[in-house]
Tab-separated table of C-alpha atoms in Angstrom:
chain	number	residue	atom	x	y	z
E	715	MET	CA	12.467	-19.970	-2.764
E	716	ASP	CA	15.867	-18.237	-2.642
E	717	LYS	CA	16.219	-15.247	-0.379
E	718	VAL	CA	16.646	-11.793	-1.870
E	719	ARG	CA	20.164	-10.515	-1.625
E	720	VAL	CA	20.419	-7.103	0.112
E	721	TYR	CA	23.539	-5.158	0.655
E	722	ALA	CA	23.885	-2.628	3.551
E	723	VAL	CA	26.439	0.151	4.174
E	724	VAL	CA	26.206	1.246	7.852
E	725	GLY	CA	28.250	2.913	10.491
E	726	PRO	CA	28.467	6.131	12.485
E	727	THR	CA	27.498	9.551	11.340
E	728	ALA	CA	29.924	11.409	9.061
E	729	SER	CA	31.880	8.266	8.366
E	730	GLY	CA	31.339	8.494	4.610
E	731	LYS	CA	28.890	5.629	4.270
E	732	SER	CA	26.529	7.625	2.043
E	733	SER	CA	29.221	8.531	-0.502
E	734	LEU	CA	30.406	4.830	-0.491
E	735	ALA	CA	26.765	3.528	-1.086
E	736	MET	CA	26.325	6.052	-3.816
E	737	ALA	CA	29.507	4.922	-5.514
E	738	LEU	CA	28.468	1.374	-5.353
E	739	ALA	CA	25.035	1.967	-6.575
E	740	MET	CA	26.353	3.929	-9.524
E	741	ARG	CA	28.863	1.292	-10.455
E	742	HIS	CA	26.550	-1.695	-10.138
E	743	GLY	CA	22.965	-0.550	-10.973
E	744	GLY	CA	21.836	-0.167	-7.446
E	745	GLU	CA	19.091	1.813	-5.689
E	746	LEU	CA	19.523	3.001	-2.154
E	747	ILE	CA	17.082	2.387	0.662
E	748	CYS	CA	17.813	4.885	3.438
E	749	CYS	CA	17.867	3.384	6.897
E	750	ASP	CA	17.512	6.493	8.966
E	751	SER	CA	14.833	7.168	11.536
E	752	MET	CA	14.739	10.987	10.799
E	753	GLN	CA	15.266	11.199	7.083
E	754	VAL	CA	11.735	9.847	6.586
E	755	TYR	CA	10.457	13.237	7.579
E	756	ARG	CA	9.870	16.060	5.164
E	757	ARG	CA	11.529	19.429	5.704
E	758	MET	CA	14.121	17.845	8.099
E	759	ASP	CA	16.805	18.073	5.514
E	760	ILE	CA	20.063	19.750	6.791
E	761	GLY	CA	19.833	18.454	10.439
E	762	THR	CA	19.552	14.831	9.120
E	763	ALA	CA	22.192	15.000	6.422
E	764	LYS	CA	19.562	13.971	3.973
E	765	PRO	CA	20.752	13.102	0.388
E	766	THR	CA	20.733	16.179	-1.849
E	767	ALA	CA	18.533	16.744	-4.852
E	768	GLU	CA	21.686	16.188	-6.970
E	769	ASP	CA	22.288	12.812	-5.278
E	770	ARG	CA	18.708	11.766	-5.845
E	771	GLN	CA	19.115	12.635	-9.588
E	772	LEU	CA	22.194	10.409	-9.823
E	773	VAL	CA	20.821	7.409	-7.746
E	774	VAL	CA	17.293	6.516	-6.741
E	775	HIS	CA	16.830	6.948	-3.079
E	776	HIS	CA	13.851	5.378	-1.257
E	777	MET	CA	12.523	5.920	2.378
E	778	VAL	CA	13.280	9.605	2.218
E	779	ASP	CA	10.545	12.370	2.650
E	780	ILE	CA	7.678	10.012	3.122
E	781	ALA	CA	6.130	11.429	6.298
E	782	GLU	CA	5.157	14.714	7.713
E	783	PRO	CA	7.257	15.629	10.836
E	784	THR	CA	4.104	16.377	12.807
E	785	GLU	CA	3.138	12.637	12.598
E	786	SER	CA	4.738	9.602	14.143
E	787	TYR	CA	6.518	7.087	11.823
E	788	SER	CA	7.371	3.976	13.730
E	789	CYS	CA	10.057	1.334	13.183
E	790	ALA	CA	7.236	-1.150	12.366
E	791	ASP	CA	6.112	1.338	9.580
E	792	TYR	CA	9.622	1.463	8.238
E	793	VAL	CA	10.102	-2.131	8.136
E	794	ALA	CA	6.809	-2.744	6.218
E	795	ALA	CA	7.591	-0.144	3.596
E	796	ALA	CA	11.241	-0.951	3.221
E	797	THR	CA	10.664	-4.661	2.829
E	798	GLU	CA	8.226	-3.982	-0.001
E	799	ILE	CA	10.712	-1.680	-1.714
E	800	ILE	CA	13.553	-4.244	-1.415
E	801	HIS	CA	11.520	-6.830	-3.230
E	802	ASP	CA	10.484	-4.303	-5.910
E	803	VAL	CA	14.103	-3.137	-6.576
E	804	HIS	CA	15.211	-6.823	-6.843
E	805	ASP	CA	12.427	-7.803	-9.090
E	806	ARG	CA	13.410	-4.952	-11.503
E	807	GLY	CA	16.944	-6.404	-11.762
E	808	LYS	CA	18.600	-3.716	-9.550
E	809	LEU	CA	20.716	-3.965	-6.482
E	810	PRO	CA	18.956	-3.039	-3.212
E	811	ILE	CA	21.519	-1.220	-1.055
E	812	LEU	CA	20.561	-0.069	2.509
E	813	VAL	CA	22.345	2.882	3.705
E	814	GLY	CA	22.184	4.602	7.137
E	815	GLY	CA	23.027	4.540	10.830
E	816	THR	CA	19.839	3.684	12.657
E	817	GLY	CA	20.793	0.321	14.011
E	818	LEU	CA	17.397	-0.531	15.438
E	819	TYR	CA	15.708	-0.051	12.056
E	820	LEU	CA	18.320	-2.193	10.268
E	821	ASP	CA	17.984	-5.037	12.828
E	822	ALA	CA	14.242	-5.140	12.731
E	823	LEU	CA	14.312	-5.061	8.857
E	824	LEU	CA	16.813	-7.892	8.575
E	825	ARG	CA	14.978	-10.159	10.965
E	826	GLY	CA	11.590	-9.580	9.352
E	827	GLY	CA	10.195	-6.900	11.704
E	828	GLN	CA	10.228	-9.105	14.719
E	829	LEU	CA	11.562	-6.904	17.578
E	830	HIS	CA	10.998	-9.620	20.241
E	831	GLU	CA	10.878	-7.135	22.968
E	832	GLY	CA	7.944	-8.566	24.900
E	833	THR	CA	4.578	-7.124	25.687
E	834	PRO	CA	4.549	-3.451	26.863
E	835	ASP	CA	3.491	-3.156	30.573
E	836	PRO	CA	2.030	0.346	31.217
E	837	THR	CA	2.356	-0.183	34.945
E	838	ILE	CA	6.112	-0.827	34.836
E	839	ARG	CA	6.625	2.018	32.387
E	840	GLN	CA	4.714	4.413	34.625
E	841	LYS	CA	6.827	3.345	37.656
E	842	TRP	CA	10.035	4.208	35.838
E	843	GLU	CA	8.603	7.479	34.530
E	844	ARG	CA	7.893	8.535	38.074
E	845	TYR	CA	11.423	7.448	39.105
E	846	ALA	CA	12.864	9.556	36.421
E	847	GLU	CA	10.740	12.594	37.430
E	848	GLU	CA	11.687	12.123	41.146
E	849	HIS	CA	15.503	11.087	40.832
E	850	GLY	CA	16.482	12.427	37.455
E	851	ARG	CA	17.658	10.903	34.174
E	852	ASP	CA	21.156	10.145	35.489
E	853	ALA	CA	19.804	7.986	38.259
E	854	LEU	CA	17.468	6.222	35.836
E	855	HIS	CA	20.348	5.454	33.503
E	856	GLU	CA	22.404	4.198	36.389
E	857	VAL	CA	19.605	1.581	37.220
E	858	LEU	CA	19.846	0.414	33.550
E	859	GLY	CA	23.607	0.216	33.804
E	860	ARG	CA	23.299	-2.228	36.785
E	861	VAL	CA	20.880	-4.630	35.100
E	862	ASP	CA	21.948	-4.209	31.358
E	863	PRO	CA	25.385	-2.483	31.091
E	864	GLU	CA	25.616	-3.208	27.268
E	865	THR	CA	22.322	-1.424	26.576
E	866	ALA	CA	23.169	1.351	28.927
E	867	GLN	CA	26.384	1.984	26.981
E	868	ALA	CA	24.457	2.181	23.679
E	869	VAL	CA	21.491	4.327	24.903
E	870	HIS	CA	22.243	7.902	25.928
E	871	LYS	CA	20.881	8.919	29.284
E	872	ASN	CA	18.879	11.831	27.666
E	873	ASN	CA	16.871	9.206	25.686
E	874	VAL	CA	14.697	8.526	28.558
E	875	LYS	CA	11.921	6.791	26.615
E	876	ARG	CA	14.447	4.080	25.412
E	877	VAL	CA	15.967	3.775	28.825
E	878	ILE	CA	12.678	3.108	30.314
E	879	ARG	CA	11.763	0.644	27.567
E	880	ALA	CA	14.899	-1.337	28.187
E	881	LEU	CA	13.946	-1.484	31.978
E	882	GLU	CA	10.539	-2.528	31.044
E	883	ILE	CA	11.844	-5.307	28.861
E	884	PHE	CA	14.110	-6.622	31.721
E	885	GLU	CA	11.370	-6.706	34.165
E	886	THR	CA	8.739	-8.299	31.936
E	887	SER	CA	11.053	-10.872	30.442
E	888	GLY	CA	13.738	-11.375	33.139
E	889	VAL	CA	16.371	-11.109	30.350
E	890	PRO	CA	18.380	-7.980	29.495
E	891	LYS	CA	17.451	-6.279	26.167
E	892	SER	CA	21.018	-6.779	25.049
E	893	GLU	CA	20.647	-10.485	25.413
E	894	LEU	CA	17.305	-10.625	23.728
E	895	ASP	CA	18.813	-8.650	20.817
E	896	ARG	CA	21.682	-11.069	20.638
E	897	ARG	CA	19.145	-14.076	20.478
E	898	THR	CA	17.030	-12.461	17.783
E	899	ARG	CA	20.064	-11.658	15.736
E	900	GLU	CA	20.858	-15.379	15.550
E	901	GLN	CA	17.436	-16.061	14.028
E	902	ASP	CA	17.060	-16.683	10.340
E	903	SER	CA	16.718	-13.462	8.267
E	904	PRO	CA	14.125	-13.269	5.457
E	905	PHE	CA	16.989	-11.696	3.381
E	906	ASP	CA	20.483	-12.843	2.318
E	907	ALA	CA	22.108	-9.739	3.786
E	908	LYS	CA	25.718	-8.596	3.458
E	909	VAL	CA	26.582	-5.762	5.829
E	910	ILE	CA	29.724	-3.441	5.747
E	911	ALA	CA	30.770	-0.555	7.845
E	912	LEU	CA	33.624	1.945	7.815
E	913	SER	CA	36.024	1.795	10.720
E	914	TYR	CA	38.192	4.680	12.069
E	915	PRO	CA	40.982	3.318	14.177
E	916	ASP	CA	42.091	6.953	14.928
E	917	ARG	CA	38.958	8.292	16.561
E	918	SER	CA	40.138	11.855	16.250
E	919	VAL	CA	39.832	11.513	12.382
E	920	LEU	CA	36.093	10.724	12.738
E	921	LEU	CA	35.631	13.452	15.309
E	922	ASP	CA	37.041	15.957	12.990
E	923	ARG	CA	34.753	14.861	10.184
E	924	ILE	CA	31.888	15.290	12.514
E	925	ASP	CA	32.949	18.806	13.458
E	926	ARG	CA	33.461	19.895	9.964
E	927	ARG	CA	30.051	18.443	9.009
E	928	VAL	CA	28.401	20.461	11.832
E	929	ASP	CA	30.047	23.689	10.714
E	930	GLN	CA	28.839	22.919	7.097
E	931	MET	CA	25.349	22.283	8.274
E	932	MET	CA	25.330	25.667	10.144
E	933	ALA	CA	26.619	27.382	6.915
E	934	ASP	CA	23.908	25.627	4.880
E	935	GLY	CA	21.115	27.084	7.198
E	936	LEU	CA	20.544	24.541	9.948
E	937	LEU	CA	19.533	27.280	12.355
E	938	ALA	CA	16.806	28.646	10.028
E	939	GLU	CA	15.567	25.116	9.364
E	940	THR	CA	15.302	24.464	13.119
E	941	GLU	CA	13.570	27.752	13.607
E	942	ALA	CA	11.006	26.858	10.866
E	943	LEU	CA	10.273	23.486	12.407
E	944	TYR	CA	9.932	25.032	15.894
E	945	ALA	CA	7.504	27.667	14.492
E	946	GLU	CA	5.538	24.821	12.849
E	947	GLY	CA	5.178	23.105	16.260
E	948	VAL	CA	7.036	19.926	15.179
E	949	PHE	CA	9.054	19.476	18.248
E	950	ALA	CA	5.923	19.941	20.439
E	951	VAL	CA	4.009	17.044	18.846
E	952	ASN	CA	6.643	14.683	17.635
E	953	ALA	CA	8.810	13.445	20.558
E	954	THR	CA	11.244	11.630	18.240
E	955	ALA	CA	11.933	14.770	16.263
E	956	ALA	CA	12.322	16.782	19.509
E	957	GLN	CA	15.155	14.372	20.551
E	958	ALA	CA	16.833	14.479	17.075
E	959	ILE	CA	20.490	15.493	17.328
E	960	GLY	CA	21.025	18.528	15.125
E	961	TYR	CA	17.822	20.242	16.241
E	962	LYS	CA	17.373	19.943	20.010
E	963	GLU	CA	20.757	21.467	20.670
E	964	LEU	CA	19.720	24.697	18.804
E	965	LEU	CA	16.404	25.107	20.664
E	966	GLY	CA	18.229	26.609	23.650
E	967	TYR	CA	19.309	29.474	21.342
E	968	LEU	CA	15.873	29.909	19.819
E	969	ARG	CA	14.327	30.089	23.429
E	970	GLY	CA	16.975	32.616	24.533
E	971	GLU	CA	18.496	30.266	26.949
E	972	SER	CA	22.068	29.801	25.518
E	973	THR	CA	24.425	31.477	23.040
E	974	LEU	CA	24.557	30.190	19.570
E	975	GLU	CA	28.342	29.349	20.041
E	976	ASP	CA	27.419	27.260	23.166
E	977	CYS	CA	24.666	25.476	21.214
E	978	VAL	CA	26.928	24.532	18.287
E	979	ALA	CA	29.404	23.252	20.747
E	980	GLN	CA	26.822	21.099	22.449
E	981	LEU	CA	25.765	19.880	18.978
E	982	LYS	CA	29.264	18.784	18.231
E	983	THR	CA	29.659	16.962	21.588
E	984	ALA	CA	26.308	15.285	21.175
E	985	THR	CA	27.191	14.008	17.690
E	986	HIS	CA	30.515	12.732	19.048
E	987	GLN	CA	28.593	10.799	21.668
E	988	TYR	CA	26.077	9.489	19.190
E	989	ALA	CA	28.820	8.126	16.928
E	990	LYS	CA	30.325	6.331	19.736
E	991	ARG	CA	26.896	4.700	20.531
E	992	GLN	CA	26.493	3.753	16.828
E	993	MET	CA	30.031	2.224	16.875
E	994	THR	CA	29.147	0.121	19.948
E	995	TRP	CA	25.921	-0.979	18.352
E	996	PHE	CA	27.524	-2.134	15.100
E	997	ARG	CA	30.571	-3.694	16.757
E	998	SER	CA	28.211	-5.900	18.706
E	999	HIS	CA	26.945	-7.484	15.488
E	1000	SER	CA	29.011	-10.353	14.129
E	1001	ASN	CA	27.358	-9.993	10.680
E	1002	VAL	CA	29.080	-6.587	10.068
E	1003	GLN	CA	32.207	-6.648	8.072
E	1004	TRP	CA	34.498	-3.619	8.677
E	1005	ILE	CA	36.539	-1.664	6.289
E	1006	ASP	CA	39.530	-0.036	7.830
E	1007	THR	CA	39.936	3.469	6.515
E	1008	LEU	CA	43.736	3.278	7.245
E	1009	CYS	CA	46.364	1.414	5.251
E	1010	LYS	CA	49.486	0.990	7.374
E	1011	ASP	CA	50.421	4.678	8.101
E	1012	ARG	CA	48.116	6.390	5.688
E	1013	THR	CA	44.494	7.075	4.980
E	1014	LYS	CA	42.965	5.012	2.210
E	1015	THR	CA	41.791	6.823	-0.955
E	1016	PHE	CA	38.053	6.676	-1.593
E	1017	GLU	CA	38.837	4.407	-4.646
E	1018	GLU	CA	40.505	1.974	-2.415
E	1019	ILE	CA	37.642	1.951	0.053
E	1020	VAL	CA	35.078	1.334	-2.781
E	1021	ASN	CA	37.285	-1.423	-4.065
E	1022	ASN	CA	37.300	-3.023	-0.617
E	1023	ALA	CA	33.577	-2.781	-0.413
E	1024	GLU	CA	33.103	-4.436	-3.767
E	1025	GLN	CA	35.343	-7.254	-2.577
E	1026	LEU	CA	33.386	-7.825	0.576
E	1027	PHE	CA	30.058	-7.625	-1.342
E	1028	SER	CA	31.488	-9.974	-3.994
E	1029	LEU	CA	30.780	-7.340	-6.555
E	1030	ALA	CA	34.304	-7.059	-7.887
């Protein structure tokens, strides 16, 4: 049986991937399957840069607003649901187009849900949890940097859960997580996937796009959205949501610990760092084809970028 062809538009936050995916879907009869670990949650709209109601009227978006933010929604849950949707979209004669920046979810989906990270070991996990409590997250991250520098570069020190998981994988398997990821990427995918991403050779251009997006989020009511989720108790019961960039930085203001100006500055910095980690993740994947947003000494027009994407996807 022939594999289902699936298209994916990925890359760092604020890079323009959503607009590109929308344009491709509108031109070629596609439906979008969002590949974002936070957009699955209802009422987390502004902070996750969720597609607007207008966007969803123009193009069908799947995997958005499918879970309550007070419940856990795992990568395995995502893969199972998204796989079923991809087949349904294909069977109806539409183009399934993945769009998002959560590399872990994309990897798991394209390799059939097989994460290949070994059997969890509570004893090892608890050992590193104690280490983090006693020595701090910086020291924990430094340990990971010694045994698996590639994963350490991709995982922020504040994401203690993922740092510990990477150390747990190394101890149980004897192989760095980055190497296991490399091996699993070489396995046969259940899909015939074509993946593209937008590249910004001048990093300052992407950083400026991020800063303007944060300012727009604040103008659109991000603080009120964060306050409502905080009052609902979302961040107390959902560890993933509590670590979501766009919300955790504003909690200091809501708790009276920082000024709003400082919190917004922290949000911009955290998003810059997140975009760098996303670029590192996708750059390590040989199956990703990059579209340079520059042409000689000028920025490409959106039409030129769409045309480039069509050529790479063989849709032109």
